[in-house]
CSV table of C-alpha atoms in Angstrom, one decimal:
chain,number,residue,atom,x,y,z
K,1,UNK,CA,-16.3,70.6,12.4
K,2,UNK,CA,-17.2,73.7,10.6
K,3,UNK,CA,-20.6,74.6,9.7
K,4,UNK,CA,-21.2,76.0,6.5
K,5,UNK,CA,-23.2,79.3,6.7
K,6,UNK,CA,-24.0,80.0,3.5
K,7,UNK,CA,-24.4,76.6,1.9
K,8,UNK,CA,-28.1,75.5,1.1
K,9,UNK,CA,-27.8,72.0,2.6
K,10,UNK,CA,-25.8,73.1,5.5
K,11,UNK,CA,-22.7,70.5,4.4
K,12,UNK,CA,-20.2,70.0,6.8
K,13,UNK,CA,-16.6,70.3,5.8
K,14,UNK,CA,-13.6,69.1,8.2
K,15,UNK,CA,-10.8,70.6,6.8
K,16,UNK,CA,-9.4,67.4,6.3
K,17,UNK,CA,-10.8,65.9,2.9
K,18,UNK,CA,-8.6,65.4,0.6
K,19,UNK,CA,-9.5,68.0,-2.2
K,20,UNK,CA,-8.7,67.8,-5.9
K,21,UNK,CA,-9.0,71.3,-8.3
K,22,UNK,CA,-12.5,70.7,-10.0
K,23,UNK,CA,-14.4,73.7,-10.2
K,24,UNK,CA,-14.1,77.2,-12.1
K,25,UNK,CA,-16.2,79.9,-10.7
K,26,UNK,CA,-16.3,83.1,-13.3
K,27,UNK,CA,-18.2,86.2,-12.0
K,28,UNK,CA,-18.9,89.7,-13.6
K,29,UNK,CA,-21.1,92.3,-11.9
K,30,UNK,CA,-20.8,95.9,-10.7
K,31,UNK,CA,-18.0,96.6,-8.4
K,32,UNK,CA,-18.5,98.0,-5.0
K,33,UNK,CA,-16.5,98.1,-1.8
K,34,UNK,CA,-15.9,94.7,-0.2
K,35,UNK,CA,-16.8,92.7,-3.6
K,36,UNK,CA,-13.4,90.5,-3.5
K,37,UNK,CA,-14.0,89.6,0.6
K,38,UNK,CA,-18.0,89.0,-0.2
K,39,UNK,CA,-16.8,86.0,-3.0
K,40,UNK,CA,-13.9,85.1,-1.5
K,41,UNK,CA,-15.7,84.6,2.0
K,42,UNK,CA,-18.5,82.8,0.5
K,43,UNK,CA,-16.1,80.3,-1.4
K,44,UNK,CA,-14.3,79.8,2.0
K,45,UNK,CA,-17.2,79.3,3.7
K,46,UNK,CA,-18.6,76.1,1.2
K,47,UNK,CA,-15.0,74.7,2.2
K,48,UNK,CA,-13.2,75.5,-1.0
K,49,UNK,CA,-9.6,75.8,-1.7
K,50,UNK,CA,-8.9,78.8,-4.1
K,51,UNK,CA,-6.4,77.7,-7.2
K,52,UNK,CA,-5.4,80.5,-9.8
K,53,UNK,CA,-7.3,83.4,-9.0
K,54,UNK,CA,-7.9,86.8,-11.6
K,55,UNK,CA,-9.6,89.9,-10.4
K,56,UNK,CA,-9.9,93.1,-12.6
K,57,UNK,CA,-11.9,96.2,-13.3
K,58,UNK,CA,-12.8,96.0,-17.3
K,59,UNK,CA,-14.9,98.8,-18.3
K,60,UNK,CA,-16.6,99.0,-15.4
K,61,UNK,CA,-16.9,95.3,-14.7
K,62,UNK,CA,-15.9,93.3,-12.3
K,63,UNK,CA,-14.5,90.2,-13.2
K,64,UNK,CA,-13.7,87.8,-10.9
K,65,UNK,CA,-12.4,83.8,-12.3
K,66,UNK,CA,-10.6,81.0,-10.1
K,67,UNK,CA,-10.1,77.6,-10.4
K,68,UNK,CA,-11.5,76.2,-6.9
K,69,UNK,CA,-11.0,72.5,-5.2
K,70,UNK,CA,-15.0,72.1,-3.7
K,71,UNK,CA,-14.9,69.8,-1.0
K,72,UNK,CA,-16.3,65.8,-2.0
K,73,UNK,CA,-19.6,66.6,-0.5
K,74,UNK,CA,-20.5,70.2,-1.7
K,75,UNK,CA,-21.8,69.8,-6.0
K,76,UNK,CA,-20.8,72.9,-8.4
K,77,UNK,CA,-24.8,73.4,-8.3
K,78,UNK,CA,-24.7,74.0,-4.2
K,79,UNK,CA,-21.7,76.4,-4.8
K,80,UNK,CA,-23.4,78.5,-7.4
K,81,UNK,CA,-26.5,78.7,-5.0
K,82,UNK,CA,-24.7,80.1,-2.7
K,83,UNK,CA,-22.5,82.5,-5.1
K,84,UNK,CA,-26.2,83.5,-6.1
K,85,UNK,CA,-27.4,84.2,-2.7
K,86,UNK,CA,-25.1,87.3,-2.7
K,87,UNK,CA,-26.0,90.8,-3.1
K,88,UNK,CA,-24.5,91.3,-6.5
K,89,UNK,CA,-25.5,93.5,-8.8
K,90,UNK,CA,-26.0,92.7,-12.6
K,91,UNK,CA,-24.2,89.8,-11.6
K,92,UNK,CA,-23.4,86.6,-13.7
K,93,UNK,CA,-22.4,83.5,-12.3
K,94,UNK,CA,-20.9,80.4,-13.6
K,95,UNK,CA,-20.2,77.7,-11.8
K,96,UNK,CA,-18.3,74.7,-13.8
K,97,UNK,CA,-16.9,71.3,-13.8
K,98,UNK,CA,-13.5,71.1,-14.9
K,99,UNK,CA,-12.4,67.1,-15.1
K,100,UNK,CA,-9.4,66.3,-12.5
K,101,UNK,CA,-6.5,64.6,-13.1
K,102,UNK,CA,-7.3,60.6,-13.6
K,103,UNK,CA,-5.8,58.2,-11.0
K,104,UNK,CA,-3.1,56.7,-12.5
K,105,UNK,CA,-3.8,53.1,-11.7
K,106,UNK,CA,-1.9,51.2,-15.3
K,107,UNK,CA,-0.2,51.7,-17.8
K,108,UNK,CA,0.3,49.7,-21.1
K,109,UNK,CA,4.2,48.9,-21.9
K,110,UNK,CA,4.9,50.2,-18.2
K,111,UNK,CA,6.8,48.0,-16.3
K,112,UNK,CA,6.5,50.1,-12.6
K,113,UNK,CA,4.7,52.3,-11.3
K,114,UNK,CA,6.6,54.8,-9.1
K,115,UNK,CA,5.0,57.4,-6.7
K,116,UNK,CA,7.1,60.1,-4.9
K,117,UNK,CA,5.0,62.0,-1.8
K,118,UNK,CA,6.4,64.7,0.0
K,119,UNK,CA,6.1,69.1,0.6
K,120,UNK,CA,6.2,70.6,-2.6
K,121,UNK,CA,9.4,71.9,-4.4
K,122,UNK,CA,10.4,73.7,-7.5
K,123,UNK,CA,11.9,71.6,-10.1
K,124,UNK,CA,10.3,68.3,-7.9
K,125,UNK,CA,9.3,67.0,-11.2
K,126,UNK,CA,12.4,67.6,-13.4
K,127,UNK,CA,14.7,66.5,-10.9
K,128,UNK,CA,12.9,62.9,-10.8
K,129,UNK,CA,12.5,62.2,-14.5
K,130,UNK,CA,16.2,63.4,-15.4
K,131,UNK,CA,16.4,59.7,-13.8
K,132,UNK,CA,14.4,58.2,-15.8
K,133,UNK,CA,17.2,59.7,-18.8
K,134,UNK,CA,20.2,58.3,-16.9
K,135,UNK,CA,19.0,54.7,-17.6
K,136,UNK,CA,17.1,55.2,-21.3
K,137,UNK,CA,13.8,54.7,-19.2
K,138,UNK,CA,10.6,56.4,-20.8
K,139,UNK,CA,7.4,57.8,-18.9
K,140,UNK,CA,4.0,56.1,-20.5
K,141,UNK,CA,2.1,58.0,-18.0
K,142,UNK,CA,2.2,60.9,-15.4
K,143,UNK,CA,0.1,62.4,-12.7
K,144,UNK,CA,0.4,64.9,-9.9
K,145,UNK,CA,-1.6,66.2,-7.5
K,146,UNK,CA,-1.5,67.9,-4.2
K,147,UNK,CA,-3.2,68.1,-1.0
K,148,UNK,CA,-3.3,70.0,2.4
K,149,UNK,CA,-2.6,68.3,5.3
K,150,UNK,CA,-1.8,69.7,8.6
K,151,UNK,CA,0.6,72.5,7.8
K,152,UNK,CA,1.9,71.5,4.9
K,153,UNK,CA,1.6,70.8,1.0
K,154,UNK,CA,1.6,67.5,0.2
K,155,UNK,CA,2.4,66.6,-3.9
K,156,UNK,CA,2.3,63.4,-5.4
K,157,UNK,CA,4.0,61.9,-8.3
K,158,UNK,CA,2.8,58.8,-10.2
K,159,UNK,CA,5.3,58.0,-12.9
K,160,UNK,CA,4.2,54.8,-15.3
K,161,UNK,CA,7.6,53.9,-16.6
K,162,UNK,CA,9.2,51.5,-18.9
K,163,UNK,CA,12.6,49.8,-17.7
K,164,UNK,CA,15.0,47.7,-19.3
K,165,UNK,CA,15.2,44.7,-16.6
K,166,UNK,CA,19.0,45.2,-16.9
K,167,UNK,CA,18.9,48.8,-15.5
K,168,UNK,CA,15.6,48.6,-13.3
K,169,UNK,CA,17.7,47.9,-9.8
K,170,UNK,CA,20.3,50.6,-10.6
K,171,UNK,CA,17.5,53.1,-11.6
K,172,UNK,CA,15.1,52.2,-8.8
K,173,UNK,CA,17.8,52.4,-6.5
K,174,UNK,CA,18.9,56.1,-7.7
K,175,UNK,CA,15.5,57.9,-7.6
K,176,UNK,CA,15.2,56.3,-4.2
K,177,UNK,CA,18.7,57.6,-3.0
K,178,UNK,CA,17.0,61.1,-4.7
K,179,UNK,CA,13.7,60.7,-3.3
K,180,UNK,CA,15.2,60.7,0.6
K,181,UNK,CA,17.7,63.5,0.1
K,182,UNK,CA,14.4,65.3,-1.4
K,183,UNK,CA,12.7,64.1,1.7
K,184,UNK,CA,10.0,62.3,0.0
K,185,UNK,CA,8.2,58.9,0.3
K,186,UNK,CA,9.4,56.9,-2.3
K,187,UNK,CA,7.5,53.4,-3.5
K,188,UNK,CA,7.1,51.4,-6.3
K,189,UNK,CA,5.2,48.3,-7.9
K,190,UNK,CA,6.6,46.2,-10.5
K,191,UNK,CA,3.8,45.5,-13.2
């Protein structure tokens, strides 16, 4: 169990919670030696999970902008406290909200709902919804999302699809043959 330092409530992060991107921290300030490793540490230390970071010098400002997962238990308000407790000068902070990808629980005109797990990989999508071609299927609804666990990068896929009953064993039965020599968990639930 890690101890936050910096975090006002002293939260408690495990390293294990399941994380979704849903913050986007945007600073500008003066630069100084050691300004990247003071934000970057902070953000570690409330237990967040840098996305898509930028960094530049622009006329003398630092900008620094990321796309963070914040652990369930630490609010966008608690991170920007602790952004704030830094010794930055001229500094602006934002801290936002962004919305995360919904849980795709249904699907109107779906007929199954198929989810692929599994390490990342390039093209992970593609290669599963050429599928969905092969037997004149259509996607109603998509979501993926990924999470760390152990050593590893986990994604998720949640297709929403619509099969003709005439091609849903044949087409089920090829995206699991692909799913295994992808190495992924492959389900699914007939709606």
């Amino acid at each position: 169990m890690l101890k936050l330092r910096h975090c006002p409530s002293d939260l408690e992060y495990d390293g294990d919670s399941q994380m979704n991107a849903n913050a986007r921290i945007t600073i500008s300030c003066n630069d100084r030696v050691g300004l990247v490793s003071d934000i970057s540490g902070r953000i570690f230390d409330i237990g967040a999970n840098l996305g898509p970071t930028y960094f530049a010098l622009e006329d003398g400002t630092a900008k620094f902008e990321t796309s963070c997962e914040l652990p369930d238990g630490c609010p966008v308000s608690e991170c920007a406290t602790a952004l704030n407790a830094l010794s930055l000068e001229n500094a602006d902070i934002k801290v936002e909200e962004i919305a995360a990808i919904p849980a795709l629980t249904t699907a109107p005109g779906a007929t199954h709902m198929i989810e692929c797990s599994g390490i990342d990989q390039p093209g992970l999508i593609a290669r599963l919804s050429e599928i969905f071609i092969e037997y004149n299927a259509n996607i109603v609804r998509l979501a993926a999302s990924s999470t760390d666990e152990k050593d590893a990068r986990i994604y998720t896929t949640r297709f929403a699809v619509a099969i003709a009953p005439e091609r849903a064993s044949n087409c089920l039965a090829t995206l699991a043959n692909t799913a295994g020599s992808m190495r992924l968990v492959f389900k699914f639930d007939e709606l």
